[in-house]
Amino acid sequence: MDVEVRQLRCLVAVVETGTFTDAGIELGISQAAVSRNILALEGRLGVRLLHRTSRSVTPTSAGIRVLARARQVLTDVEELVREATSGHTRLRLGHAWSALGRHTAEFQRRWAAEHPGVELQLVRTNTTTGGLAEGLCDLAVVRTQLDLRRFAHITIAQEDRYAALPADDPLVRKRTVTLEQLRDRVLSIDRRTGSTTIDLWPADARPRIEFNQDVDDWLTAIASGRCVGVTAQATTTQYRRDGITYRRLRDAPPVDVHLIWHRHDPHPATQAAVDLLTTLYSS
């Protein structure tokens, strides 16, 4: 016989209320049912969990250890139930770097006003699918080169590319820059989720590369003066940092902004999110 959740609930209730009778009242079952569950749990684990006297019930040393794990298991079960039952009342939008850029705050405000029954959560995770493949979100904004055939998707916008420069870089004096002007620099790239690849440059005129782990590493490398970066326009509004200046790259191809979601069993609010994002990006 496996350990059952109800047995763990009975153990926790007995310790917290102090008696089998009160535990039964707390759980809405009989005192006899509480006793049977405790005996079954002790039998399964092969240890005595409770000291029983005519006046009190206290955990044994083994019971104290099991009690701590039992509480954690019950918390995990409650979270599992919340995850499974809140699907229609919460929409998780994943992203790796810069969410929706300048539209992020407006999307949050408009969503709260137009869909008060569905809580919006933004989830940042440094994975190629913005957390979708990992089950961390219901739909995701991605700007990377991705095999979109795996997911249902829509391209909601194209964003200009910008150079991210140390604030004291000579190129900051220019209104726009070119890829050629970056070829002699060290380029910081997030090879997992960044929108930039070395293929933007000809094979015989490519900058040196320093790989980073995520957007925070990327920003730190540039602010230090050691590197430059190339990024989508959304980053320029989402990550304004001291020591970094952004300049538009006038000869670089734009970045496609995709919204992706699971093809089968999509979140019920997916179409509403697509509609609102399309409106915001087209305005």
mmCIF file of C-alpha atoms in Angstrom:
data_model
loop_
_atom_site.group_PDB
_atom_site.id
_atom_site.type_symbol
_atom_site.label_atom_id
_atom_site.label_comp_id
_atom_site.label_asym_id
_atom_site.label_seq_id
_atom_site.Cartn_x
_atom_site.Cartn_y
_atom_site.Cartn_z
ATOM 1 C CA MET A 1 0.000 0.000 0.000
ATOM 2 C CA ASP A 2 1.322 3.438 -0.937
ATOM 3 C CA VAL A 3 1.339 6.443 1.369
ATOM 4 C CA GLU A 4 -1.860 8.413 0.782
ATOM 5 C CA VAL A 5 -2.475 12.139 1.039
ATOM 6 C CA ARG A 6 -5.352 11.592 3.469
ATOM 7 C CA GLN A 7 -2.991 9.761 5.828
ATOM 8 C CA LEU A 8 -0.592 12.707 5.809
ATOM 9 C CA ARG A 9 -3.491 15.100 6.419
ATOM 10 C CA CYS A 10 -4.552 13.051 9.431
ATOM 11 C CA LEU A 11 -1.023 13.106 10.869
ATOM 12 C CA VAL A 12 -0.745 16.871 10.507
ATOM 13 C CA ALA A 13 -4.237 17.432 11.920
ATOM 14 C CA VAL A 14 -3.602 15.232 14.990
ATOM 15 C CA VAL A 15 -0.375 17.046 15.831
ATOM 16 C CA GLU A 16 -1.864 20.501 15.248
ATOM 17 C CA THR A 17 -5.119 19.907 17.180
ATOM 18 C CA GLY A 18 -3.614 17.686 19.880
ATOM 19 C CA THR A 19 -6.227 14.905 19.825
ATOM 20 C CA PHE A 20 -7.706 12.357 17.458
ATOM 21 C CA THR A 21 -11.180 13.678 18.203
ATOM 22 C CA ASP A 22 -10.323 17.266 17.310
ATOM 23 C CA ALA A 23 -8.444 16.099 14.233
ATOM 24 C CA GLY A 24 -11.586 14.290 13.074
ATOM 25 C CA ILE A 25 -13.655 17.436 13.598
ATOM 26 C CA GLU A 26 -11.073 19.470 11.693
ATOM 27 C CA LEU A 27 -11.104 17.051 8.755
ATOM 28 C CA GLY A 28 -14.814 16.252 8.819
ATOM 29 C CA ILE A 29 -14.317 12.541 9.487
ATOM 30 C CA SER A 30 -14.753 10.254 12.501
ATOM 31 C CA GLN A 31 -12.180 9.740 15.238
ATOM 32 C CA ALA A 32 -12.014 6.089 14.204
ATOM 33 C CA ALA A 33 -11.163 7.052 10.606
ATOM 34 C CA VAL A 34 -8.342 9.285 11.850
ATOM 35 C CA SER A 35 -6.976 6.437 13.955
ATOM 36 C CA ARG A 36 -7.140 3.986 11.024
ATOM 37 C CA ASN A 37 -5.260 6.403 8.759
ATOM 38 C CA ILE A 38 -2.517 6.967 11.337
ATOM 39 C CA LEU A 39 -2.113 3.221 11.932
ATOM 40 C CA ALA A 40 -1.971 2.600 8.180
ATOM 41 C CA LEU A 41 0.679 5.293 7.751
ATOM 42 C CA GLU A 42 2.777 3.903 10.597
ATOM 43 C CA GLY A 43 2.427 0.427 9.140
ATOM 44 C CA ARG A 44 3.513 1.623 5.679
ATOM 45 C CA LEU A 45 6.533 3.512 7.041
ATOM 46 C CA GLY A 46 7.425 0.899 9.642
ATOM 47 C CA VAL A 47 7.895 3.448 12.434
ATOM 48 C CA ARG A 48 5.871 4.797 15.349
ATOM 49 C CA LEU A 49 4.880 8.387 14.571
ATOM 50 C CA LEU A 50 2.913 9.402 17.670
ATOM 51 C CA HIS A 51 3.205 8.982 21.444
ATOM 52 C CA ARG A 52 -0.320 8.346 22.702
ATOM 53 C CA THR A 53 -1.346 8.759 26.324
ATOM 54 C CA SER A 54 -4.735 9.251 27.928
ATOM 55 C CA ARG A 55 -4.068 12.987 28.090
ATOM 56 C CA SER A 56 -1.987 13.895 25.057
ATOM 57 C CA VAL A 57 -0.696 12.958 21.631
ATOM 58 C CA THR A 58 2.809 14.062 20.662
ATOM 59 C CA PRO A 59 5.046 13.163 17.712
ATOM 60 C CA THR A 60 7.956 10.786 18.159
ATOM 61 C CA SER A 61 11.382 11.743 16.835
ATOM 62 C CA ALA A 62 10.537 9.862 13.632
ATOM 63 C CA GLY A 63 7.140 11.560 13.638
ATOM 64 C CA ILE A 64 8.763 14.989 13.763
ATOM 65 C CA ARG A 65 10.800 14.187 10.667
ATOM 66 C CA VAL A 66 7.824 12.751 8.793
ATOM 67 C CA LEU A 67 5.636 15.677 9.873
ATOM 68 C CA ALA A 68 7.947 18.214 8.252
ATOM 69 C CA ARG A 69 7.909 16.328 4.942
ATOM 70 C CA ALA A 70 4.167 15.721 5.169
ATOM 71 C CA ARG A 71 3.492 19.440 5.442
ATOM 72 C CA GLN A 72 5.657 20.078 2.379
ATOM 73 C CA VAL A 73 3.892 17.342 0.408
ATOM 74 C CA LEU A 74 0.486 18.770 1.305
ATOM 75 C CA THR A 75 1.614 22.229 0.223
ATOM 76 C CA ASP A 76 2.809 20.790 -3.091
ATOM 77 C CA VAL A 77 -0.506 18.991 -3.589
ATOM 78 C CA GLU A 78 -2.438 22.184 -2.946
ATOM 79 C CA GLU A 79 -0.260 24.009 -5.475
ATOM 80 C CA LEU A 80 -0.831 21.221 -8.006
ATOM 81 C CA VAL A 81 -4.594 21.567 -7.558
ATOM 82 C CA ARG A 82 -4.359 25.350 -7.970
ATOM 83 C CA GLU A 83 -2.339 24.929 -11.155
ATOM 84 C CA ALA A 84 -4.865 22.485 -12.579
ATOM 85 C CA THR A 85 -7.999 24.418 -11.635
ATOM 86 C CA SER A 86 -6.912 28.025 -12.251
ATOM 87 C CA GLY A 87 -6.306 27.609 -15.970
ATOM 88 C CA HIS A 88 -9.295 29.720 -16.947
ATOM 89 C CA THR A 89 -8.722 32.418 -14.335
ATOM 90 C CA ARG A 90 -5.019 33.096 -14.950
ATOM 91 C CA LEU A 91 -3.070 33.729 -18.145
ATOM 92 C CA ARG A 92 0.711 33.344 -17.987
ATOM 93 C CA LEU A 93 2.619 35.153 -20.738
ATOM 94 C CA GLY A 94 6.217 33.968 -21.035
ATOM 95 C CA HIS A 95 9.197 35.824 -22.485
ATOM 96 C CA ALA A 96 12.965 35.493 -22.411
ATOM 97 C CA TRP A 97 14.162 39.095 -22.576
ATOM 98 C CA SER A 98 12.024 42.138 -23.049
ATOM 99 C CA ALA A 99 8.377 41.020 -22.997
ATOM 100 C CA LEU A 100 6.416 43.461 -25.165
ATOM 101 C CA GLY A 101 8.822 46.367 -24.976
ATOM 102 C CA ARG A 102 7.078 49.732 -24.923
ATOM 103 C CA HIS A 103 3.695 47.966 -25.095
ATOM 104 C CA THR A 104 4.225 45.947 -21.896
ATOM 105 C CA ALA A 105 2.648 48.338 -19.403
ATOM 106 C CA GLU A 106 -0.231 49.238 -21.716
ATOM 107 C CA PHE A 107 -0.966 45.557 -22.360
ATOM 108 C CA GLN A 108 -1.103 44.910 -18.618
ATOM 109 C CA ARG A 109 -3.414 47.875 -18.006
ATOM 110 C CA ARG A 110 -5.715 47.094 -20.923
ATOM 111 C CA TRP A 111 -5.893 43.421 -20.001
ATOM 112 C CA ALA A 112 -6.855 44.171 -16.391
ATOM 113 C CA ALA A 113 -9.590 46.545 -17.576
ATOM 114 C CA GLU A 114 -10.996 44.329 -20.340
ATOM 115 C CA HIS A 115 -10.577 40.911 -18.714
ATOM 116 C CA PRO A 116 -10.965 41.382 -14.941
ATOM 117 C CA GLY A 117 -11.770 37.691 -14.446
ATOM 118 C CA VAL A 118 -8.452 36.485 -15.884
ATOM 119 C CA GLU A 119 -5.301 37.415 -13.974
ATOM 120 C CA LEU A 120 -2.341 38.215 -16.222
ATOM 121 C CA GLN A 121 1.128 37.073 -15.138
ATOM 122 C CA LEU A 122 4.337 37.874 -17.018
ATOM 123 C CA VAL A 123 6.920 35.094 -16.666
ATOM 124 C CA ARG A 124 10.555 35.743 -17.647
ATOM 125 C CA THR A 125 12.605 32.609 -18.261
ATOM 126 C CA ASN A 126 15.727 32.220 -20.367
ATOM 127 C CA THR A 127 14.581 29.377 -22.619
ATOM 128 C CA THR A 128 14.192 29.328 -26.373
ATOM 129 C CA THR A 129 10.400 29.046 -26.144
ATOM 130 C CA GLY A 130 9.973 31.628 -23.390
ATOM 131 C CA GLY A 131 8.923 28.901 -20.965
ATOM 132 C CA LEU A 132 6.173 27.410 -23.149
ATOM 133 C CA ALA A 133 7.806 24.028 -23.793
ATOM 134 C CA GLU A 134 8.713 23.812 -20.093
ATOM 135 C CA GLY A 135 5.101 24.316 -18.984
ATOM 136 C CA LEU A 136 5.868 27.628 -17.281
ATOM 137 C CA CYS A 137 3.409 29.688 -19.314
ATOM 138 C CA ASP A 138 0.298 29.466 -21.496
ATOM 139 C CA LEU A 139 1.660 31.480 -24.406
ATOM 140 C CA ALA A 140 4.972 33.203 -25.028
ATOM 141 C CA VAL A 141 6.601 36.078 -26.899
ATOM 142 C CA VAL A 142 9.715 34.943 -28.765
ATOM 143 C CA ARG A 143 12.187 36.760 -30.999
ATOM 144 C CA THR A 144 14.637 33.918 -31.636
ATOM 145 C CA GLN A 145 15.077 31.690 -34.665
ATOM 146 C CA LEU A 146 12.652 28.943 -33.685
ATOM 147 C CA ASP A 147 10.989 25.998 -35.425
ATOM 148 C CA LEU A 148 7.490 27.440 -35.299
ATOM 149 C CA ARG A 149 5.951 24.276 -36.721
ATOM 150 C CA ARG A 150 5.955 22.873 -33.198
ATOM 151 C CA PHE A 151 3.442 25.473 -32.025
ATOM 152 C CA ALA A 152 0.469 27.497 -33.065
ATOM 153 C CA HIS A 153 1.743 31.025 -33.641
ATOM 154 C CA ILE A 154 1.243 34.446 -35.104
ATOM 155 C CA THR A 155 3.798 37.089 -36.060
ATOM 156 C CA ILE A 156 2.538 40.182 -34.288
ATOM 157 C CA ALA A 157 5.240 42.681 -35.306
ATOM 158 C CA GLN A 158 8.663 43.399 -36.688
ATOM 159 C CA GLU A 159 11.048 45.457 -34.595
ATOM 160 C CA ASP A 160 14.079 47.456 -35.690
ATOM 161 C CA ARG A 161 17.461 46.325 -34.445
ATOM 162 C CA TYR A 162 19.524 48.569 -32.203
ATOM 163 C CA ALA A 163 23.160 48.639 -31.185
ATOM 164 C CA ALA A 164 23.714 48.679 -27.436
ATOM 165 C CA LEU A 165 26.851 50.695 -26.731
ATOM 166 C CA PRO A 166 28.861 51.713 -23.678
ATOM 167 C CA ALA A 167 27.838 55.269 -22.843
ATOM 168 C CA ASP A 168 31.330 56.606 -23.600
ATOM 169 C CA ASP A 169 31.669 54.818 -26.958
ATOM 170 C CA PRO A 170 32.508 57.187 -29.874
ATOM 171 C CA LEU A 171 29.582 55.766 -31.864
ATOM 172 C CA VAL A 172 27.181 57.276 -29.339
ATOM 173 C CA ARG A 173 27.716 60.629 -31.058
ATOM 174 C CA LYS A 174 25.955 59.261 -34.152
ATOM 175 C CA ARG A 175 22.177 59.123 -34.537
ATOM 176 C CA THR A 176 22.326 55.716 -36.259
ATOM 177 C CA VAL A 177 25.065 53.154 -36.797
ATOM 178 C CA THR A 178 25.822 50.301 -39.197
ATOM 179 C CA LEU A 179 26.828 46.688 -38.782
ATOM 180 C CA GLU A 180 30.152 47.513 -40.443
ATOM 181 C CA GLN A 181 30.927 49.974 -37.645
ATOM 182 C CA LEU A 182 30.640 47.137 -35.107
ATOM 183 C CA ARG A 183 32.850 44.605 -36.871
ATOM 184 C CA ASP A 184 35.988 45.496 -34.875
ATOM 185 C CA ARG A 185 34.234 45.250 -31.511
ATOM 186 C CA VAL A 186 33.530 42.357 -29.159
ATOM 187 C CA LEU A 187 29.880 41.373 -29.524
ATOM 188 C CA SER A 188 27.995 39.970 -26.520
ATOM 189 C CA ILE A 189 25.492 37.290 -27.581
ATOM 190 C CA ASP A 190 23.003 35.127 -25.719
ATOM 191 C CA ARG A 191 23.118 32.057 -27.958
ATOM 192 C CA ARG A 192 20.084 30.466 -26.329
ATOM 193 C CA THR A 193 17.459 33.207 -26.398
ATOM 194 C CA GLY A 194 18.992 36.311 -27.947
ATOM 195 C CA SER A 195 17.691 37.653 -31.259
ATOM 196 C CA THR A 196 21.219 38.278 -32.610
ATOM 197 C CA THR A 197 23.457 35.837 -34.477
ATOM 198 C CA ILE A 198 26.868 36.249 -36.067
ATOM 199 C CA ASP A 199 25.224 35.645 -39.449
ATOM 200 C CA LEU A 200 24.241 39.319 -39.560
ATOM 201 C CA TRP A 201 27.799 40.005 -40.759
ATOM 202 C CA PRO A 202 29.611 38.668 -43.857
ATOM 203 C CA ALA A 203 31.804 35.654 -43.138
ATOM 204 C CA ASP A 204 34.994 37.689 -43.663
ATOM 205 C CA ALA A 205 33.928 40.706 -41.586
ATOM 206 C CA ARG A 206 32.548 39.389 -38.310
ATOM 207 C CA PRO A 207 33.163 40.797 -34.832
ATOM 208 C CA ARG A 208 34.628 38.727 -32.048
ATOM 209 C CA ILE A 209 32.080 37.002 -29.836
ATOM 210 C CA GLU A 210 31.617 36.777 -26.077
ATOM 211 C CA PHE A 211 28.717 34.589 -24.997
ATOM 212 C CA ASN A 212 26.522 35.484 -22.028
ATOM 213 C CA GLN A 213 23.901 33.671 -19.977
ATOM 214 C CA ASP A 214 20.976 36.108 -20.041
ATOM 215 C CA VAL A 215 19.987 39.738 -20.415
ATOM 216 C CA ASP A 216 21.525 40.764 -17.092
ATOM 217 C CA ASP A 217 24.932 39.373 -18.100
ATOM 218 C CA TRP A 218 24.539 41.074 -21.478
ATOM 219 C CA LEU A 219 23.845 44.462 -19.906
ATOM 220 C CA THR A 220 26.749 44.106 -17.480
ATOM 221 C CA ALA A 221 29.224 43.241 -20.263
ATOM 222 C CA ILE A 222 28.196 46.275 -22.310
ATOM 223 C CA ALA A 223 28.116 48.745 -19.424
ATOM 224 C CA SER A 224 31.650 47.680 -18.503
ATOM 225 C CA GLY A 225 32.903 48.861 -21.893
ATOM 226 C CA ARG A 226 34.146 45.395 -22.789
ATOM 227 C CA CYS A 227 31.423 44.583 -25.354
ATOM 228 C CA VAL A 228 28.720 45.957 -27.581
ATOM 229 C CA GLY A 229 25.380 44.325 -28.310
ATOM 230 C CA VAL A 230 22.720 44.105 -30.980
ATOM 231 C CA THR A 231 19.123 43.706 -29.921
ATOM 232 C CA ALA A 232 15.476 44.227 -30.811
ATOM 233 C CA GLN A 233 13.842 47.597 -30.207
ATOM 234 C CA ALA A 234 11.861 46.225 -27.257
ATOM 235 C CA THR A 235 15.058 45.924 -25.217
ATOM 236 C CA THR A 236 15.706 49.656 -25.509
ATOM 237 C CA THR A 237 12.557 50.483 -23.562
ATOM 238 C CA GLN A 238 12.488 47.512 -21.203
ATOM 239 C CA TYR A 239 16.146 47.817 -20.136
ATOM 240 C CA ARG A 240 17.252 51.414 -19.833
ATOM 241 C CA ARG A 241 20.488 51.252 -17.836
ATOM 242 C CA ASP A 242 23.128 53.704 -16.698
ATOM 243 C CA GLY A 243 26.258 53.235 -18.765
ATOM 244 C CA ILE A 244 24.404 51.972 -21.869
ATOM 245 C CA THR A 245 23.202 53.928 -24.905
ATOM 246 C CA TYR A 246 21.119 52.517 -27.744
ATOM 247 C CA ARG A 247 21.437 53.568 -31.390
ATOM 248 C CA ARG A 248 19.339 52.237 -34.270
ATOM 249 C CA LEU A 249 21.106 49.990 -36.773
ATOM 250 C CA ARG A 250 20.064 51.355 -40.134
ATOM 251 C CA ASP A 251 21.261 48.425 -42.276
ATOM 252 C CA ALA A 252 20.197 45.412 -40.179
ATOM 253 C CA PRO A 253 17.115 43.293 -40.952
ATOM 254 C CA PRO A 254 14.217 43.638 -38.500
ATOM 255 C CA VAL A 255 13.417 41.134 -35.758
ATOM 256 C CA ASP A 256 10.200 39.131 -36.062
ATOM 257 C CA VAL A 257 8.106 39.115 -32.895
ATOM 258 C CA HIS A 258 6.129 35.881 -32.571
ATOM 259 C CA LEU A 259 3.407 34.888 -30.160
ATOM 260 C CA ILE A 260 3.370 31.101 -29.691
ATOM 261 C CA TRP A 261 1.075 28.705 -27.835
ATOM 262 C CA HIS A 262 0.286 25.009 -27.715
ATOM 263 C CA ARG A 263 -1.573 23.869 -30.800
ATOM 264 C CA HIS A 264 -3.768 21.478 -28.846
ATOM 265 C CA ASP A 265 -5.825 22.645 -25.852
ATOM 266 C CA PRO A 266 -4.833 26.341 -25.922
ATOM 267 C CA HIS A 267 -5.738 28.611 -23.035
ATOM 268 C CA PRO A 268 -9.306 29.943 -23.494
ATOM 269 C CA ALA A 269 -8.027 33.537 -23.375
ATOM 270 C CA THR A 270 -5.445 33.029 -26.132
ATOM 271 C CA GLN A 271 -7.472 34.699 -28.883
ATOM 272 C CA ALA A 272 -8.213 37.677 -26.647
ATOM 273 C CA ALA A 273 -4.469 38.095 -26.028
ATOM 274 C CA VAL A 274 -3.724 37.820 -29.751
ATOM 275 C CA ASP A 275 -6.364 40.433 -30.556
ATOM 276 C CA LEU A 276 -5.128 42.912 -27.960
ATOM 277 C CA LEU A 277 -1.457 42.514 -28.866
ATOM 278 C CA THR A 278 -2.205 42.889 -32.561
ATOM 279 C CA THR A 279 -4.081 46.104 -31.794
ATOM 280 C CA LEU A 280 -1.277 47.504 -29.645
ATOM 281 C CA TYR A 281 1.472 46.745 -32.151
ATOM 282 C CA SER A 282 -0.492 48.125 -35.090
ATOM 283 C CA SER A 283 -1.359 51.399 -33.361
#
